[in-house]
C-alpha positions as a printed NumPy array, in Angstrom:
array([[  0.068,  -0.127,   0.19 ],
       [  2.431,   2.544,  -1.223],
       [  0.12 ,   5.304,  -2.756],
       [ -3.036,   6.28 ,  -1.438],
       [ -5.491,   8.772,  -3.277],
       [ -8.041,  10.799,  -1.888],
       [-10.897,  12.288,  -3.687],
       [-12.612,  15.   ,  -2.051],
       [-10.081,  16.958,   0.416],
       [-12.562,  18.445,   3.238],
       [-12.13 ,  17.874,   6.973],
       [-12.137,  14.148,   6.953],
       [ -9.655,  14.16 ,   4.058],
       [ -7.496,  16.601,   5.889],
       [ -7.621,  14.376,   9.185],
       [ -6.388,  11.182,   7.022],
       [ -3.493,  12.895,   5.525],
       [ -2.377,  14.397,   8.896],
       [ -2.734,  10.87 ,  10.632],
       [ -0.927,   9.154,   7.877],
       [  1.981,  11.682,   7.728],
       [  2.446,  13.622,  10.967],
       [  5.48 ,  12.428,  12.742],
       [  5.686,   9.143,  10.488],
       [  9.399,   8.601,   9.446],
       [  8.269,   6.853,   6.125],
       [  4.916,   7.895,   5.297],
       [  3.089,   6.763,   2.347],
       [  2.743,   8.707,  -1.204],
       [ -0.862,  10.404,  -0.943],
       [ -2.241,  11.961,  -4.327],
       [ -5.164,  14.361,  -3.487],
       [ -7.703,  15.547,  -5.973],
       [ -7.959,  19.208,  -6.494],
       [-11.596,  19.15 ,  -4.998],
       [-10.999,  21.187,  -1.841],
       [ -7.928,  23.032,  -3.762],
       [ -6.688,  25.246,  -0.703],
       [ -6.562,  22.362,   1.784],
       [ -5.018,  19.969,  -0.741],
       [ -2.443,  22.787,  -1.682],
       [ -1.576,  23.388,   2.139],
       [ -0.993,  19.757,   2.719],
       [  1.244,  19.308,  -0.109],
       [  3.435,  22.132,   0.983],
       [  3.232,  20.591,   4.546],
       [  4.294,  17.018,   3.833],
       [  6.863,  15.996,   1.22 ],
       [  5.002,  12.703,   0.079],
       [  1.707,  14.429,  -0.59 ],
       [  1.   ,  15.84 ,  -3.979],
       [ -1.993,  17.489,  -5.801],
       [ -3.187,  15.809,  -8.917],
       [ -4.716,  17.458, -11.957],
       [ -7.971,  15.657, -11.704],
       [-10.106,  12.861, -10.065],
       [ -8.874,  10.599, -13.117],
       [ -5.345,  11.01 , -12.393],
       [ -5.79 ,  10.192,  -8.646],
       [ -7.639,   6.819,  -9.683],
       [ -4.787,   6.134, -12.412],
       [ -1.954,   6.549,  -9.98 ],
       [ -3.284,   5.193,  -6.625],
       [ -3.568,   1.562,  -5.22 ],
       [ -6.186,   2.569,  -2.952],
       [ -8.589,   5.584,  -3.47 ],
       [-10.636,   7.175,  -0.544],
       [-13.946,   8.746,  -1.89 ],
       [-14.671,  11.584,   0.467],
       [-17.034,  13.814,  -1.522],
       [-20.467,  14.649,   0.081],
       [-23.166,  12.047,  -1.134],
       [-24.964,  15.125,  -3.129],
       [-21.653,  15.774,  -5.205],
       [-21.122,  12.268,  -6.147],
       [-22.674,  12.734,  -9.671],
       [-20.41 ,  15.436, -10.302],
       [-17.305,  14.383,  -8.639],
       [-17.448,  10.788, -10.035],
       [-19.187,  10.687, -13.543],
       [-17.052,   9.325, -16.389],
       [-14.371,   8.067, -14.163],
       [-12.409,   4.967, -15.017],
       [-11.402,   2.614, -12.216],
       [ -8.874,  -0.144, -12.429],
       [ -9.794,  -3.575, -11.535],
       [ -6.718,  -3.76 ,  -9.22 ],
       [ -7.694,  -0.442,  -7.452],
       [ -9.319,  -0.738,  -3.824],
       [-12.105,   1.816,  -3.305],
       [-12.616,   3.192,   0.062],
       [-16.114,   5.072,   0.481],
       [-16.868,   7.716,   3.043],
       [-20.09 ,   8.647,   1.735],
       [-22.887,   8.295,   4.197],
       [-26.231,   6.664,   3.006],
       [-24.765,   5.521,  -0.268],
       [-24.514,   1.846,  -0.538],
       [-21.909,  -0.541,  -2.238],
       [-24.256,  -1.28 ,  -5.078],
       [-25.184,   2.201,  -5.834],
       [-21.801,   3.222,  -5.796],
       [-20.841,   0.468,  -8.148],
       [-23.461,   1.5  , -10.623],
       [-22.029,   5.413, -10.446],
       [-18.708,   3.96 , -11.473],
       [-19.274,   1.095, -13.347],
       [-16.844,  -1.122, -11.659],
       [-16.363,  -4.483, -10.231],
       [-13.069,  -3.441,  -8.419],
       [-13.053,  -3.924,  -4.65 ],
       [-15.323,  -1.547,  -2.707],
       [-15.494,  -0.93 ,   1.009],
       [-17.332,   1.347,   3.058],
       [-15.835,   3.113,   6.192],
       [-16.56 ,   5.635,   8.883],
       [-13.464,   7.595,   9.849],
       [-13.67 ,  10.115,  12.52 ],
       [-11.782,  13.578,  13.077],
       [ -9.647,  11.793,  15.774],
       [ -7.988,   9.719,  12.845],
       [ -5.574,  12.71 ,  12.91 ],
       [ -4.126,  11.674,  16.245],
       [ -4.248,   8.129,  15.131],
       [ -6.943,   7.411,  18.036],
       [-10.114,   6.759,  16.285],
       [-11.584,   3.425,  15.667],
       [-12.925,   3.343,  12.147],
       [-15.792,   0.991,  11.158],
       [-15.433,  -0.597,   7.816],
       [-17.763,  -2.846,   5.57 ],
       [-17.004,  -5.533,   4.357],
       [-13.566,  -6.554,   5.851],
       [-10.8  ,  -6.074,   3.517],
       [ -7.104,  -6.568,   4.453],
       [ -5.634,  -3.709,   2.722],
       [ -8.377,  -1.399,   4.03 ],
       [ -8.463,  -2.615,   7.551],
       [ -4.577,  -2.319,   7.597],
       [ -4.865,   1.32 ,   6.365],
       [ -7.141,   2.278,   9.382],
       [ -5.353,  -0.005,  11.747],
       [ -2.612,   2.578,  11.485],
       [ -5.072,   5.406,  12.38 ],
       [ -6.435,   4.012,  15.605],
       [ -8.046,   0.737,  14.643],
       [-10.495,  -1.034,  12.207],
       [-13.779,  -2.451,  13.257],
       [-15.102,  -4.6  ,  10.512],
       [-18.888,  -5.321,  10.021],
       [-20.254,  -8.111,   8.127],
       [-23.207,  -6.261,   6.238],
       [-24.384,  -2.943,   5.601],
       [-27.36 ,  -2.935,   7.797],
       [-25.199,  -3.096,  10.768],
       [-23.084,  -0.553,   8.976],
       [-25.968,   1.781,   9.047],
       [-26.386,   1.366,  12.745],
       [-22.537,   2.742,  13.338],
       [-23.506,   5.509,  10.747],
       [-26.477,   6.552,  12.895],
       [-24.503,   6.69 ,  15.988],
       [-21.947,   9.152,  14.39 ],
       [-25.114,  11.416,  14.037],
       [-24.981,  12.039,  17.803],
       [-21.644,  13.933,  18.046],
       [-23.09 ,  17.415,  17.688],
       [-25.753,  16.601,  20.206],
       [-23.061,  16.015,  22.658],
       [-21.44 ,  19.564,  21.968],
       [-25.057,  20.958,  22.371],
       [-25.532,  19.154,  25.758],
       [-22.09 ,  20.841,  27.028],
       [-23.155,  24.26 ,  25.589],
       [-26.361,  23.856,  27.319],
       [-24.504,  23.401,  30.573],
       [-22.431,  26.505,  30.113],
       [-25.523,  28.703,  29.305],
       [-27.258,  27.441,  32.398],
       [-24.339,  28.272,  34.635],
       [-24.021,  31.815,  32.722],
       [-27.888,  32.477,  33.655],
       [-26.793,  31.992,  37.323],
       [-24.139,  34.472,  37.154],
       [-21.04 ,  32.603,  36.267],
       [-19.065,  34.4  ,  33.745],
       [-19.36 ,  32.562,  30.299],
       [-15.852,  31.973,  29.655],
       [-15.306,  30.331,  33.309],
       [-18.279,  28.087,  32.744],
       [-16.896,  27.079,  29.122],
       [-13.288,  26.522,  30.756],
       [-14.743,  24.368,  33.653],
       [-17.112,  22.253,  31.548],
       [-14.376,  21.396,  29.054],
       [-12.098,  20.28 ,  31.855],
       [-15.012,  18.312,  33.199],
       [-15.772,  16.211,  30.212],
       [-11.972,  15.941,  29.017],
       [-11.789,  13.629,  32.179],
       [-14.579,  11.743,  31.139],
       [-12.853,  11.144,  27.946],
       [ -9.945,   9.625,  29.675],
       [-12.215,   7.262,  31.718],
       [-13.605,   5.996,  28.491],
       [-10.29 ,   4.598,  27.753],
       [-10.805,   2.18 ,  30.28 ],
       [-12.325,  -0.921,  28.385],
       [-12.369,  -3.268,  31.296],
       [-15.476,  -1.551,  32.435],
       [-18.751,  -1.286,  30.12 ],
       [-20.443,   2.204,  29.997],
       [-23.185,   1.618,  32.5  ],
       [-20.548,   0.161,  34.941],
       [-18.554,   3.669,  34.312],
       [-21.708,   5.472,  35.075],
       [-22.185,   3.503,  38.22 ],
       [-18.56 ,   4.244,  39.397],
       [-18.897,   7.975,  38.986],
       [-21.916,   8.549,  41.063],
       [-22.92 ,   7.846,  44.742],
       [-26.349,   6.855,  45.97 ],
       [-28.486,   9.781,  46.266],
       [-25.598,  12.004,  45.083],
       [-25.426,  14.675,  42.775],
       [-24.929,  12.54 ,  39.602],
       [-27.505,  10.048,  40.364],
       [-30.187,  12.787,  40.884],
       [-29.467,  14.329,  37.518],
       [-29.041,  10.997,  35.776],
       [-32.417,   9.783,  36.988],
       [-34.472,  12.999,  36.719],
       [-33.09 ,  14.163,  33.448],
       [-32.566,  11.207,  31.529],
       [-35.718,   9.528,  32.392],
       [-37.797,   6.968,  30.312],
       [-39.252,   9.873,  28.022],
       [-35.921,  11.252,  27.2  ],
       [-34.373,   7.754,  26.621],
       [-37.324,   7.082,  24.218],
       [-37.008,  10.367,  22.432],
       [-33.224,   9.838,  21.803],
       [-33.921,   6.109,  20.517],
       [-36.917,   7.157,  18.469],
       [-34.414,   9.932,  16.785],
       [-31.968,   7.27 ,  16.154],
       [-34.407,   4.661,  14.556],
       [-35.814,   7.212,  12.319],
       [-32.333,   8.154,  11.118],
       [-31.64 ,   4.35 ,  10.616],
       [-34.72 ,   3.896,   8.508],
       [-33.644,   6.927,   6.298],
       [-29.974,   5.521,   5.925],
       [-31.516,   2.355,   5.026],
       [-33.687,   3.74 ,   2.175],
       [-30.725,   5.878,   1.054],
       [-28.541,   3.018,   0.962]])
């Protein structure tokens, strides 16, 4: 796996390049499409093994593995008319776009894998879900924090739905800081404290010897502050609203795929 191409150099494309190159003694050769020209140019100046190709076809012609990281709504414009070699391994990051649909768009029988890399691949500490398992693709994401392969696209869509909860977590933290500010705490102090509070939670998540419910129990005392908020705010109605939202998203992902 010497040459890796990326079509669509947005935030995830940038994160992949940084994760594969930053601090690495012998990084792979990375070939970037001109989509996201400013980011691609910046990365090619920063890393000696990164270069920007003239067009998406050149990325496909020169790469052993090609990551397709364009927005689903842009796939027609970005991928139309491209020719794919049979020995090229394709990795699609497009949410809601199934393997069969992408095969029809590209007109290829080349190996095709779906993946869900998260921004933390830039620090090489993100588990990336892949479907189906492929040794080359799994090896690529093992270098970026680990690969978690699932057998079918129905299971893959469940993991894809889970990624839709990320910004809800940030909004939860923002709501906490706004509540504190309404009670007279300077907003910058509330922001600093909440960030520190939940960075500690992130470290606790690194302990995989305890499941998530066990972590919750271990961080509260009977009748204590944490138990009170968990049981009064995160009640049955709240839990149902969250699972209903996830169920609806999962249906939409299945229909789109």
